[in-house]
Amino acid sequence: MRNEIFHEIEILCTMHKKISQSSECREFNHRSALLLQRLEDAKFYRLADRAMDLLASCNPKDLSQCDSVHRARDALERLRDLAKEDLEI
């Protein structure tokens, strides 16, 4: 399970780098929310807190690019770094 969670975080990192449309942004947000739920269910609360930070900075819009793309990227990088520690990857 730990490797699967880390793999999902890596997928989110890749997705975030390639977002060019609002539909992709909404899909990223949706997958991030599913990751948060999975982290909470697995009792990885520190990682869940970082995932909440990510979701707080992710605000998909319909016709324009996200205003906080850099903040979301930073939150995602913090999540990845903490996952390496907590999941012992």
mmCIF file of C-alpha atoms in Angstrom:
data_model
loop_
_atom_site.group_PDB
_atom_site.id
_atom_site.type_symbol
_atom_site.label_atom_id
_atom_site.label_comp_id
_atom_site.label_asym_id
_atom_site.label_seq_id
_atom_site.Cartn_x
_atom_site.Cartn_y
_atom_site.Cartn_z
ATOM 1 C CA MET A 1 0.000 0.000 0.000
ATOM 2 C CA ARG A 2 2.828 2.422 0.794
ATOM 3 C CA ASN A 3 4.289 2.065 -2.680
ATOM 4 C CA GLU A 4 0.863 2.546 -4.260
ATOM 5 C CA ILE A 5 0.337 5.778 -2.322
ATOM 6 C CA PHE A 6 3.763 7.068 -3.300
ATOM 7 C CA HIS A 7 3.091 6.094 -6.910
ATOM 8 C CA GLU A 8 -0.157 8.102 -6.850
ATOM 9 C CA ILE A 9 1.739 11.128 -5.518
ATOM 10 C CA GLU A 10 4.231 10.757 -8.373
ATOM 11 C CA ILE A 11 1.353 10.585 -10.865
ATOM 12 C CA LEU A 12 -0.065 13.799 -9.395
ATOM 13 C CA CYS A 13 3.335 15.479 -9.753
ATOM 14 C CA THR A 14 3.486 14.496 -13.414
ATOM 15 C CA MET A 15 -0.124 15.539 -14.007
ATOM 16 C CA HIS A 16 0.439 18.939 -12.432
ATOM 17 C CA LYS A 17 3.401 19.680 -14.691
ATOM 18 C CA LYS A 18 1.318 18.946 -17.796
ATOM 19 C CA ILE A 19 -1.949 20.740 -16.967
ATOM 20 C CA SER A 20 -3.013 22.927 -19.868
ATOM 21 C CA GLN A 21 -6.825 22.844 -19.717
ATOM 22 C CA SER A 22 -9.387 23.404 -17.003
ATOM 23 C CA SER A 23 -10.666 19.823 -17.388
ATOM 24 C CA GLU A 24 -7.170 18.536 -16.560
ATOM 25 C CA CYS A 25 -7.060 20.838 -13.552
ATOM 26 C CA ARG A 26 -10.385 19.482 -12.299
ATOM 27 C CA GLU A 27 -9.145 15.896 -12.806
ATOM 28 C CA PHE A 28 -5.999 16.731 -10.823
ATOM 29 C CA ASN A 29 -8.141 18.193 -8.043
ATOM 30 C CA HIS A 30 -10.385 15.121 -8.033
ATOM 31 C CA ARG A 31 -7.450 12.705 -7.841
ATOM 32 C CA SER A 32 -5.910 14.793 -5.059
ATOM 33 C CA ALA A 33 -9.153 14.535 -3.086
ATOM 34 C CA LEU A 34 -9.197 10.755 -3.571
ATOM 35 C CA LEU A 35 -5.597 10.611 -2.350
ATOM 36 C CA LEU A 36 -6.552 12.599 0.748
ATOM 37 C CA GLN A 37 -9.331 10.136 1.509
ATOM 38 C CA ARG A 38 -6.986 7.206 1.004
ATOM 39 C CA LEU A 39 -4.357 8.739 3.296
ATOM 40 C CA GLU A 40 -6.919 9.339 6.025
ATOM 41 C CA ASP A 41 -8.281 5.796 5.695
ATOM 42 C CA ALA A 42 -4.738 4.433 6.023
ATOM 43 C CA LYS A 43 -4.147 6.695 9.059
ATOM 44 C CA PHE A 44 -1.273 8.572 7.411
ATOM 45 C CA TYR A 45 -2.383 11.786 9.073
ATOM 46 C CA ARG A 46 0.749 13.873 8.461
ATOM 47 C CA LEU A 47 0.518 13.108 4.756
ATOM 48 C CA ALA A 48 -3.212 13.803 4.839
ATOM 49 C CA ASP A 49 -2.469 17.252 6.293
ATOM 50 C CA ARG A 50 -0.103 17.953 3.374
ATOM 51 C CA ALA A 51 -2.733 16.713 0.927
ATOM 52 C CA MET A 52 -5.208 19.160 2.504
ATOM 53 C CA ASP A 53 -2.668 21.948 1.949
ATOM 54 C CA LEU A 54 -2.486 20.908 -1.687
ATOM 55 C CA LEU A 55 -6.262 20.959 -2.064
ATOM 56 C CA ALA A 56 -6.468 24.327 -0.321
ATOM 57 C CA SER A 57 -4.157 25.815 -2.934
ATOM 58 C CA CYS A 58 -5.793 24.054 -5.896
ATOM 59 C CA ASN A 59 -8.694 26.066 -7.269
ATOM 60 C CA PRO A 60 -9.780 24.852 -10.727
ATOM 61 C CA LYS A 61 -11.386 27.471 -12.950
ATOM 62 C CA ASP A 62 -13.364 27.045 -16.131
ATOM 63 C CA LEU A 63 -11.874 29.592 -18.497
ATOM 64 C CA SER A 64 -8.532 30.641 -17.058
ATOM 65 C CA GLN A 65 -5.400 29.158 -15.597
ATOM 66 C CA CYS A 66 -5.228 28.513 -11.872
ATOM 67 C CA ASP A 67 -4.145 31.590 -9.899
ATOM 68 C CA SER A 68 -2.092 29.552 -7.464
ATOM 69 C CA VAL A 69 -0.209 27.136 -9.697
ATOM 70 C CA HIS A 70 3.091 27.851 -7.913
ATOM 71 C CA ARG A 71 1.585 27.419 -4.455
ATOM 72 C CA ALA A 72 0.019 24.102 -5.514
ATOM 73 C CA ARG A 73 3.340 22.949 -6.981
ATOM 74 C CA ASP A 74 5.121 23.794 -3.715
ATOM 75 C CA ALA A 75 2.484 21.949 -1.664
ATOM 76 C CA LEU A 76 2.826 18.947 -3.951
ATOM 77 C CA GLU A 77 6.609 18.922 -3.556
ATOM 78 C CA ARG A 78 6.257 19.089 0.245
ATOM 79 C CA LEU A 79 3.803 16.177 0.076
ATOM 80 C CA ARG A 80 6.247 14.130 -2.009
ATOM 81 C CA ASP A 81 9.173 14.861 0.341
ATOM 82 C CA LEU A 82 7.154 13.957 3.431
ATOM 83 C CA ALA A 83 5.894 10.786 1.734
ATOM 84 C CA LYS A 84 9.484 9.675 1.136
ATOM 85 C CA GLU A 85 10.106 10.026 4.875
ATOM 86 C CA ASP A 86 6.851 8.659 6.249
ATOM 87 C CA LEU A 87 6.441 5.819 3.787
ATOM 88 C CA GLU A 88 10.161 4.971 3.929
ATOM 89 C CA ILE A 89 10.526 5.019 0.150
#
